[in-house]
PDB file of C-alpha atoms in Angstrom:
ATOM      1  CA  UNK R   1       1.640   9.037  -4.909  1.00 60.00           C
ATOM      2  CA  UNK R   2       1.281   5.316  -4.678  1.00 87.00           C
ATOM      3  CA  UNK R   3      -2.303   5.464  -5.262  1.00 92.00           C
ATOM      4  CA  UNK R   4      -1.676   7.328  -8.831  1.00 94.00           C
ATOM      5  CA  UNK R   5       1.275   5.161  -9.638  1.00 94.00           C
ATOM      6  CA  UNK R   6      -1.206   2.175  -9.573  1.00 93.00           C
ATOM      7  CA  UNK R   7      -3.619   3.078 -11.606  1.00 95.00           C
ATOM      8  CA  UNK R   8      -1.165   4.104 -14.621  1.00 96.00           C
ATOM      9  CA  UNK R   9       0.930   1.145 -13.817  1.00 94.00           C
ATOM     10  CA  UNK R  10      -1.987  -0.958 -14.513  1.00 94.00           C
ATOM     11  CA  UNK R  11      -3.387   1.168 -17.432  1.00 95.00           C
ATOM     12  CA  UNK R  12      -0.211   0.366 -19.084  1.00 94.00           C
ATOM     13  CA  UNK R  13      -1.742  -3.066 -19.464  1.00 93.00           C
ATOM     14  CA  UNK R  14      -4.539  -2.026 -21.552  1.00 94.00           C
ATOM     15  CA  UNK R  15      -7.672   0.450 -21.278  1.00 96.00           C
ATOM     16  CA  UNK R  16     -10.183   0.260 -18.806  1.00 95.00           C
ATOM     17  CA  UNK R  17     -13.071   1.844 -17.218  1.00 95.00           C
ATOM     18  CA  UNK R  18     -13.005   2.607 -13.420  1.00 92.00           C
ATOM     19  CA  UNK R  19     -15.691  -0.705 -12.642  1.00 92.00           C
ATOM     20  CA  UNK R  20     -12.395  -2.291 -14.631  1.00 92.00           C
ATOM     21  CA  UNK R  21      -9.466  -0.906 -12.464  1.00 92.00           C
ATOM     22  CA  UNK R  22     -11.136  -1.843  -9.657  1.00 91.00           C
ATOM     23  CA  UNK R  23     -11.695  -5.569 -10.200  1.00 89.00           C
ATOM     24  CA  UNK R  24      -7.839  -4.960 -10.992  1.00 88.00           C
ATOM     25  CA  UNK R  25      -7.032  -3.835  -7.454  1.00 86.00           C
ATOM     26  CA  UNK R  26      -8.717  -6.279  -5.686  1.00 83.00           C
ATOM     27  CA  UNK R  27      -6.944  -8.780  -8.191  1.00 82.00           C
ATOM     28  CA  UNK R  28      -3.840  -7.809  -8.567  1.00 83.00           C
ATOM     29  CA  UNK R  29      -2.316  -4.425  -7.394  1.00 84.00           C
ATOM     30  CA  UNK R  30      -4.739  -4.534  -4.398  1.00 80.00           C
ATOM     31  CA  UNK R  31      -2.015  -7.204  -2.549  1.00 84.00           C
ATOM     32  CA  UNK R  32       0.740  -4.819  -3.183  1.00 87.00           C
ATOM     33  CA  UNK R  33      -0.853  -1.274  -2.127  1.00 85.00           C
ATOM     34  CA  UNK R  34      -4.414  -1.129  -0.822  1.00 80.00           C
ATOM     35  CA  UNK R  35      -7.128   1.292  -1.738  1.00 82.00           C
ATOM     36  CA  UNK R  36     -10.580   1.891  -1.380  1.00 85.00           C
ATOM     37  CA  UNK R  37     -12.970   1.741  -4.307  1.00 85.00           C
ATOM     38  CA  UNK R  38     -14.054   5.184  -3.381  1.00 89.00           C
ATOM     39  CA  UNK R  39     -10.677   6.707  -4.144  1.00 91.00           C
ATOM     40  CA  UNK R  40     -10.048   5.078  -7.528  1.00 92.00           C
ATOM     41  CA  UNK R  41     -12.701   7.278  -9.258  1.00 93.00           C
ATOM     42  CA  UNK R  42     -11.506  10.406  -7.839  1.00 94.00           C
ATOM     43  CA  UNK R  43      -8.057   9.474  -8.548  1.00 95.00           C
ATOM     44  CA  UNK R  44      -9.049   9.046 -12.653  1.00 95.00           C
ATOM     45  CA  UNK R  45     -10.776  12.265 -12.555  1.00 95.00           C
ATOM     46  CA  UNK R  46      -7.578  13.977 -11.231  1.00 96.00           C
ATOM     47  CA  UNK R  47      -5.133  12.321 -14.183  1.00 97.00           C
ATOM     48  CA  UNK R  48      -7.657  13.010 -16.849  1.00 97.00           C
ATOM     49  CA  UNK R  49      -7.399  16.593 -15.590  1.00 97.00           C
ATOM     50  CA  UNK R  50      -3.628  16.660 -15.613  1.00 96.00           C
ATOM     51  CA  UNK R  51      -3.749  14.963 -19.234  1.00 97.00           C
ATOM     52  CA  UNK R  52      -2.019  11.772 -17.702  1.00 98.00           C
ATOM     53  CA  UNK R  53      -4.436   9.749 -19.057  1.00 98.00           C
ATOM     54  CA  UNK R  54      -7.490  10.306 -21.382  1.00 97.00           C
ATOM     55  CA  UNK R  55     -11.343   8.932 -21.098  1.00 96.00           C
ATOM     56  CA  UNK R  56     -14.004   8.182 -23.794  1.00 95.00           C
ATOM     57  CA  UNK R  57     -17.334   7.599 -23.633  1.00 93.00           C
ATOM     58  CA  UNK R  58     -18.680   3.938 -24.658  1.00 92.00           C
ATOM     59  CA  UNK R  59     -22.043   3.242 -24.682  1.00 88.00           C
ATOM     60  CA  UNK R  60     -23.482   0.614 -21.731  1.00 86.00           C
ATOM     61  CA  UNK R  61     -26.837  -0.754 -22.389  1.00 80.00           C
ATOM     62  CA  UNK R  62     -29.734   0.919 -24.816  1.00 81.00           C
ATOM     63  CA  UNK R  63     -29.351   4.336 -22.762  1.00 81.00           C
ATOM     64  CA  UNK R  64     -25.894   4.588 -20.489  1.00 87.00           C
ATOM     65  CA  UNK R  65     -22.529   5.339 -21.169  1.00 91.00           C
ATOM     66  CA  UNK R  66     -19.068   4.155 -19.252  1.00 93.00           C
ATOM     67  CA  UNK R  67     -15.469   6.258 -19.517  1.00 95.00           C
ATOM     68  CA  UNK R  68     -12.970   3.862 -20.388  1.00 97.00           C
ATOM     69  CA  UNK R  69      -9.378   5.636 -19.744  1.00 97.00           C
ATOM     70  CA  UNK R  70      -6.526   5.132 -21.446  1.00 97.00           C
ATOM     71  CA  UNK R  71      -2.710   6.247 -20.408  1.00 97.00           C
ATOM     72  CA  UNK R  72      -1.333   9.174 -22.592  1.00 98.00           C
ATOM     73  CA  UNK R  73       2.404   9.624 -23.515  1.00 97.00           C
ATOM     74  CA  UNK R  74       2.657  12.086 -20.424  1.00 98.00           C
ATOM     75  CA  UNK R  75       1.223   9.457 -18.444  1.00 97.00           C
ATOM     76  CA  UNK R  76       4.245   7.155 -19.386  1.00 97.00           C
ATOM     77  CA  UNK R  77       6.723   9.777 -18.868  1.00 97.00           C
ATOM     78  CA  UNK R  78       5.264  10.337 -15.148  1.00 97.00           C
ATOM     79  CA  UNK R  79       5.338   6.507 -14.332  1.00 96.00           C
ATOM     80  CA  UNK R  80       8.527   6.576 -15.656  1.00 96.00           C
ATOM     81  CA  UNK R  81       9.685   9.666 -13.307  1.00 96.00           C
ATOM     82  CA  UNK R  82       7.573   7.969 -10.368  1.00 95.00           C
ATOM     83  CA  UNK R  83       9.711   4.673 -10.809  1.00 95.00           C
ATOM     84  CA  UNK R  84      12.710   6.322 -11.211  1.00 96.00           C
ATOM     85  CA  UNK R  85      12.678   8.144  -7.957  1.00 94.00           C
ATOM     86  CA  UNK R  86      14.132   6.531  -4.796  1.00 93.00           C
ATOM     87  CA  UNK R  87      11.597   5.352  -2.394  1.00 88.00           C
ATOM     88  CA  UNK R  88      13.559   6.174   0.993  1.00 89.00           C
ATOM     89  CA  UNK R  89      12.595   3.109   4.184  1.00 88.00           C
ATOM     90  CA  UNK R  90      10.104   5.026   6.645  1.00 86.00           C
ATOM     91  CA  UNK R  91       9.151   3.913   9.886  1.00 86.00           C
ATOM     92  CA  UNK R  92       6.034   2.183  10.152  1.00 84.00           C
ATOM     93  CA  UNK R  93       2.563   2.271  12.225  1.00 89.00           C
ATOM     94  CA  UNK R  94       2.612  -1.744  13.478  1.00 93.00           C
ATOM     95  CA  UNK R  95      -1.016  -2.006  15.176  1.00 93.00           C
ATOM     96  CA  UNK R  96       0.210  -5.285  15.974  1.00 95.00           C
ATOM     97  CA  UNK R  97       3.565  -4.855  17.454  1.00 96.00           C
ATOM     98  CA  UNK R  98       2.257  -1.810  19.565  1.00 96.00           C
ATOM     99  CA  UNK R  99      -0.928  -4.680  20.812  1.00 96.00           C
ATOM    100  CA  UNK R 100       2.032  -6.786  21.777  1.00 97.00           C
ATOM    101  CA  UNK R 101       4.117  -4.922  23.686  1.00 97.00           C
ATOM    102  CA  UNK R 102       1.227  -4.068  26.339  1.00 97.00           C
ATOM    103  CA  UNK R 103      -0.294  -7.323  26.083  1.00 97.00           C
ATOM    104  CA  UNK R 104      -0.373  -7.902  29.978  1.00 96.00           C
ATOM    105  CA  UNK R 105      -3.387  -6.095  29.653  1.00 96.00           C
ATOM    106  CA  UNK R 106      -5.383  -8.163  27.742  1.00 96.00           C
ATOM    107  CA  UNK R 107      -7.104 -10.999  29.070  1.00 95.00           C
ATOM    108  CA  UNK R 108      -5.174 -13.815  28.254  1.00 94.00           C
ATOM    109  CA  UNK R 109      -7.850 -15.347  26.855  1.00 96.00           C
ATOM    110  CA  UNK R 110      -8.056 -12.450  23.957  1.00 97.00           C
ATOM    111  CA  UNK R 111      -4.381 -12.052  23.998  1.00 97.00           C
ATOM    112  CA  UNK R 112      -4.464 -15.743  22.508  1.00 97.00           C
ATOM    113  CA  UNK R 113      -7.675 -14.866  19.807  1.00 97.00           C
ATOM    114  CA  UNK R 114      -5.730 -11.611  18.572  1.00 97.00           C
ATOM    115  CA  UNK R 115      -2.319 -13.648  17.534  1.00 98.00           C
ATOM    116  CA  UNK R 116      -4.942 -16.844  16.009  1.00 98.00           C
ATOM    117  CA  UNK R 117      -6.244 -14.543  14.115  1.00 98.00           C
ATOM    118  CA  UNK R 118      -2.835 -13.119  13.125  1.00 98.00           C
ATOM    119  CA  UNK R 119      -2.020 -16.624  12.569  1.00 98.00           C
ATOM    120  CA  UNK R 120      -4.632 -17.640  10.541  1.00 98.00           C
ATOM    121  CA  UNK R 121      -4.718 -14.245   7.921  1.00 97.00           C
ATOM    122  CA  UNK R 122      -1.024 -14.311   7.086  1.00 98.00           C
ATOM    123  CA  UNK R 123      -1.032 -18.381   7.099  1.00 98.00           C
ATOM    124  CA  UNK R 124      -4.441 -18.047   4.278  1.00 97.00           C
ATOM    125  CA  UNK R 125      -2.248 -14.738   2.448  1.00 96.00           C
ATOM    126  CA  UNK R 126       1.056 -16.845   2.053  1.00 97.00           C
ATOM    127  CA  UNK R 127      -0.717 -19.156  -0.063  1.00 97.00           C
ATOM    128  CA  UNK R 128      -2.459 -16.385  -2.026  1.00 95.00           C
ATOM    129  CA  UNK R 129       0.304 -14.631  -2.385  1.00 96.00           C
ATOM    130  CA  UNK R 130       2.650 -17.899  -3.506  1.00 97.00           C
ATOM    131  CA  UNK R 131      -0.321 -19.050  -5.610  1.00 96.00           C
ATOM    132  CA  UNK R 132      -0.166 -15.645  -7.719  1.00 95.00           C
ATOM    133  CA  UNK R 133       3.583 -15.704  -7.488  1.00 97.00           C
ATOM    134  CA  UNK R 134       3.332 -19.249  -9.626  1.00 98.00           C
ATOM    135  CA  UNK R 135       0.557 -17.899 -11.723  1.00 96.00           C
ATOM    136  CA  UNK R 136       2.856 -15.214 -12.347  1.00 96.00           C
ATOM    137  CA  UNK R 137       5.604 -17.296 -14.105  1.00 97.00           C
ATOM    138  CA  UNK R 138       3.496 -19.313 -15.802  1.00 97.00           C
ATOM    139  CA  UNK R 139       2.075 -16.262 -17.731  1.00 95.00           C
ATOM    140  CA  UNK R 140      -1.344 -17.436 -16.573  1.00 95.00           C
ATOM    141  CA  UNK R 141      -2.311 -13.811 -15.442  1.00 92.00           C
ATOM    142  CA  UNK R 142      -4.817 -12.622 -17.676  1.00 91.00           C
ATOM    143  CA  UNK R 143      -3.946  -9.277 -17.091  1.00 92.00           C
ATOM    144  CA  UNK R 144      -0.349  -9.685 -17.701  1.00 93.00           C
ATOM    145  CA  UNK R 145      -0.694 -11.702 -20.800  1.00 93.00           C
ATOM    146  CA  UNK R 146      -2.271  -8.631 -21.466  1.00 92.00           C
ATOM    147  CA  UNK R 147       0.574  -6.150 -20.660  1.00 92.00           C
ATOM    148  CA  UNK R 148       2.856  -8.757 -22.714  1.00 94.00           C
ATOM    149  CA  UNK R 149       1.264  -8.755 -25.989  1.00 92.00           C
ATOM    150  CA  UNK R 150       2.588  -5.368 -26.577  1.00 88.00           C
ATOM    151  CA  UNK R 151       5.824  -5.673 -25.240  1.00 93.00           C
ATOM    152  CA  UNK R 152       8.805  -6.700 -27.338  1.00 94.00           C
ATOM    153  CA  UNK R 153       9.831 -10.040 -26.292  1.00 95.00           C
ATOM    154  CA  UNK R 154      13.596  -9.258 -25.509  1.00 95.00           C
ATOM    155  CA  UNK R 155      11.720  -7.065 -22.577  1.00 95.00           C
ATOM    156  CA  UNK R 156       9.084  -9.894 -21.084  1.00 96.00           C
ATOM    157  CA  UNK R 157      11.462 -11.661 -18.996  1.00 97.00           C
ATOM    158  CA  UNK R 158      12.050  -8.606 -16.945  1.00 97.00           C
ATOM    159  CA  UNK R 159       8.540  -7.768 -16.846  1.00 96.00           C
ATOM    160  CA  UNK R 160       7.818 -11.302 -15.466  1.00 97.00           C
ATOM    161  CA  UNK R 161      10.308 -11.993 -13.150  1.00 97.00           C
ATOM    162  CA  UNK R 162       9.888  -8.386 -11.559  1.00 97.00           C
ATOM    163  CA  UNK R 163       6.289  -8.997 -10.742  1.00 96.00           C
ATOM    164  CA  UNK R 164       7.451 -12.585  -9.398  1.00 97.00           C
ATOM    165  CA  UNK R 165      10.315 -10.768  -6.908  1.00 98.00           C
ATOM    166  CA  UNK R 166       7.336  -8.440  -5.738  1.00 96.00           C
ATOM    167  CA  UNK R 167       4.799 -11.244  -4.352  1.00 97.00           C
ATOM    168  CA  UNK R 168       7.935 -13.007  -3.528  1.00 98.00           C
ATOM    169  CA  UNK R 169       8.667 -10.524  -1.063  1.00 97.00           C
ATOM    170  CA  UNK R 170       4.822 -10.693   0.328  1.00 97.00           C
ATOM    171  CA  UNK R 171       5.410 -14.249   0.388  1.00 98.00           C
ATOM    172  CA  UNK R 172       8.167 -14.315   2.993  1.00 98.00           C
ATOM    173  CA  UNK R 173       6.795 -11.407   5.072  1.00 97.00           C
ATOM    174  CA  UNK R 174       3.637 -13.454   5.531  1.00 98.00           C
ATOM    175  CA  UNK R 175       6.163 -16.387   6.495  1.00 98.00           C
ATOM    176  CA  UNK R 176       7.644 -13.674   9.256  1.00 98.00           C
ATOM    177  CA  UNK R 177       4.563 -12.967  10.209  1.00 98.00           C
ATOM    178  CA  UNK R 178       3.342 -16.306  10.853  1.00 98.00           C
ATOM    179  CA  UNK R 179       6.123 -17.690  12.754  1.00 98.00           C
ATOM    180  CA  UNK R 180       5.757 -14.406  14.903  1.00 98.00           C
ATOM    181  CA  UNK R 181       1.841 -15.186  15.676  1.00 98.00           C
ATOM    182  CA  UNK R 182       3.524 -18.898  16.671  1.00 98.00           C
ATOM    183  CA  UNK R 183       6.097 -17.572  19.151  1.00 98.00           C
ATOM    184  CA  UNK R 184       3.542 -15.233  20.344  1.00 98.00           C
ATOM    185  CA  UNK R 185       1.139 -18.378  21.531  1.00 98.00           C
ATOM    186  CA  UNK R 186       4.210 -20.242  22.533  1.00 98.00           C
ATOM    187  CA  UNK R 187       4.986 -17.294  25.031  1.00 97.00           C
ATOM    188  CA  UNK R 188       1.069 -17.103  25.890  1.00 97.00           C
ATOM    189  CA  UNK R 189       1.561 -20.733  26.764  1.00 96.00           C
ATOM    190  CA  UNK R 190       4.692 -20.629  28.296  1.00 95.00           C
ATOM    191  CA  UNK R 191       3.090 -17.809  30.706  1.00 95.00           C
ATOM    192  CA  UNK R 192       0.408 -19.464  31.666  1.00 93.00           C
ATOM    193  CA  UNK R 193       2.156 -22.427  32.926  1.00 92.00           C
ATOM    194  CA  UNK R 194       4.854 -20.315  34.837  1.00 90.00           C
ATOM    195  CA  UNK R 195       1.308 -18.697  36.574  1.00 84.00           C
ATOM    196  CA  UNK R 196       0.032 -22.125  37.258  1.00 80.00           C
ATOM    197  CA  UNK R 197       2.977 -23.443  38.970  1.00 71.00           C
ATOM    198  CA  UNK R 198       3.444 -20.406  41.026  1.00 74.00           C
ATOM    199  CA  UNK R 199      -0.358 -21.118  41.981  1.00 70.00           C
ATOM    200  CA  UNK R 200       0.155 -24.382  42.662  1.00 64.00           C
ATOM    201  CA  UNK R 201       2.841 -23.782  44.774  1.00 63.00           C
ATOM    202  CA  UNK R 202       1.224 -20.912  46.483  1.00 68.00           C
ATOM    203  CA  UNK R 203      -1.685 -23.279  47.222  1.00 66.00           C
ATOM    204  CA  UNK R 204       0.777 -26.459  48.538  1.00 66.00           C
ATOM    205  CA  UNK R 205       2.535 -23.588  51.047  1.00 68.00           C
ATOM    206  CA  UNK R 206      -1.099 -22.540  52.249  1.00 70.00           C
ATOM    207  CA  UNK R 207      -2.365 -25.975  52.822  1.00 71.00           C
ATOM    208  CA  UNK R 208       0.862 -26.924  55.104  1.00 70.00           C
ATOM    209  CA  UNK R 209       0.281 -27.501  58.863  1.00 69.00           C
ATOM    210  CA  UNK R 210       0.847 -24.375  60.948  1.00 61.00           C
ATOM    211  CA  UNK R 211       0.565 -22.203  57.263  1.00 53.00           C
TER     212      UNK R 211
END
């Protein structure tokens, strides 16, 4: 459902053509709800069937042609429906949380590469994601100035600041997310130590006369 609610959310913007919608993910939607190229196709084919949106052949080149798809009135009316239905909380599958928990398995050594790595992807997304945020309410989006030049201007503040609140909210998780990968080396650390004093004393006890 998410998947389908993408692509006519951002065909609402303007018509593209599938090589189109998927610069678009990787752009825009793609930091909200991730998908791979091979399903956007696919996914087109299945709306164009259910008369969600409709496709036209433009010519590429001397020889080819592209489908460029636009969103139909039905199309609206379904994002509308989509949007309008409550999305209920669900739990979720946290690779990362379920690596932690059994972390005295790992190798300390990895333990400490698997949360700098953490570290360093949610530490390079919180900028991303704050950069777009600002890019966002400066109307410096190309694909939202887009979306705004046919939308009455009494309605472009909301459609601003709601895309703003969303990469708001992926700004702060990546926050979470980096001050968990912190504590996470901090306990690492904090480990080792405890081992290495335990070692330490282990080693003055052996070493005594009589030991």
């Amino acid at each position: 459902m998410s998947l389908r609610m993408a692509v006519l959310a951002l065909l609402t913007a303007r018509p593209m053509t599938g090589f189109d919608l998927m610069r678009q993910f990787d752009s825009s939607v793609g930091y909200l709800w991730s998908a791979p190229h091979t399903q956007i196709y696919p996914e087109l084919r299945k709306l164009e069937q259910s008369g969600l949106v409709a496709g036209k052949d433009l010519p590429r080149g001397q020889k080819g042609t592209k489908r460029q798809y636009s969103i139909t009135e039905a199309g609206v009316d379904a994002l509308r429906a989509m949007m309008d239905e409550v999305e209920e909380p669900r739990r979720e599958r946290d690779p990362y949380r379920l690596k932690a928990a059994y972390m005295e398995w790992a190798d300390p050594e990895r333990a400490r590469a698997q949360l700098t790595a953490h570290l360093e992807y949610f530490q390079a997304a919180q900028v991303l994601h704050q950069q777009q945020h600002d890019l966002i309410l400066a109307r410096k989006v190309t694909l939202l100035r887009d979306r705004l030049a046919h939308v009455p201007v009494a309605q472009q503040e909301a459609v601003i600041e709601f895309k703003a609140f969303a990469y708001a909210g992926l700004v702060r998780k990546a926050q979470v997310e980096v001050e968990w990968a912190r504590e996470g080396i901090e306990l690492l650390d904090r480990l080792a130590r405890k081992r290495s004093d335990s070692e330490a004393l282990a080693e003055a006890v052996a070493s005594r006369p009589g030991a």
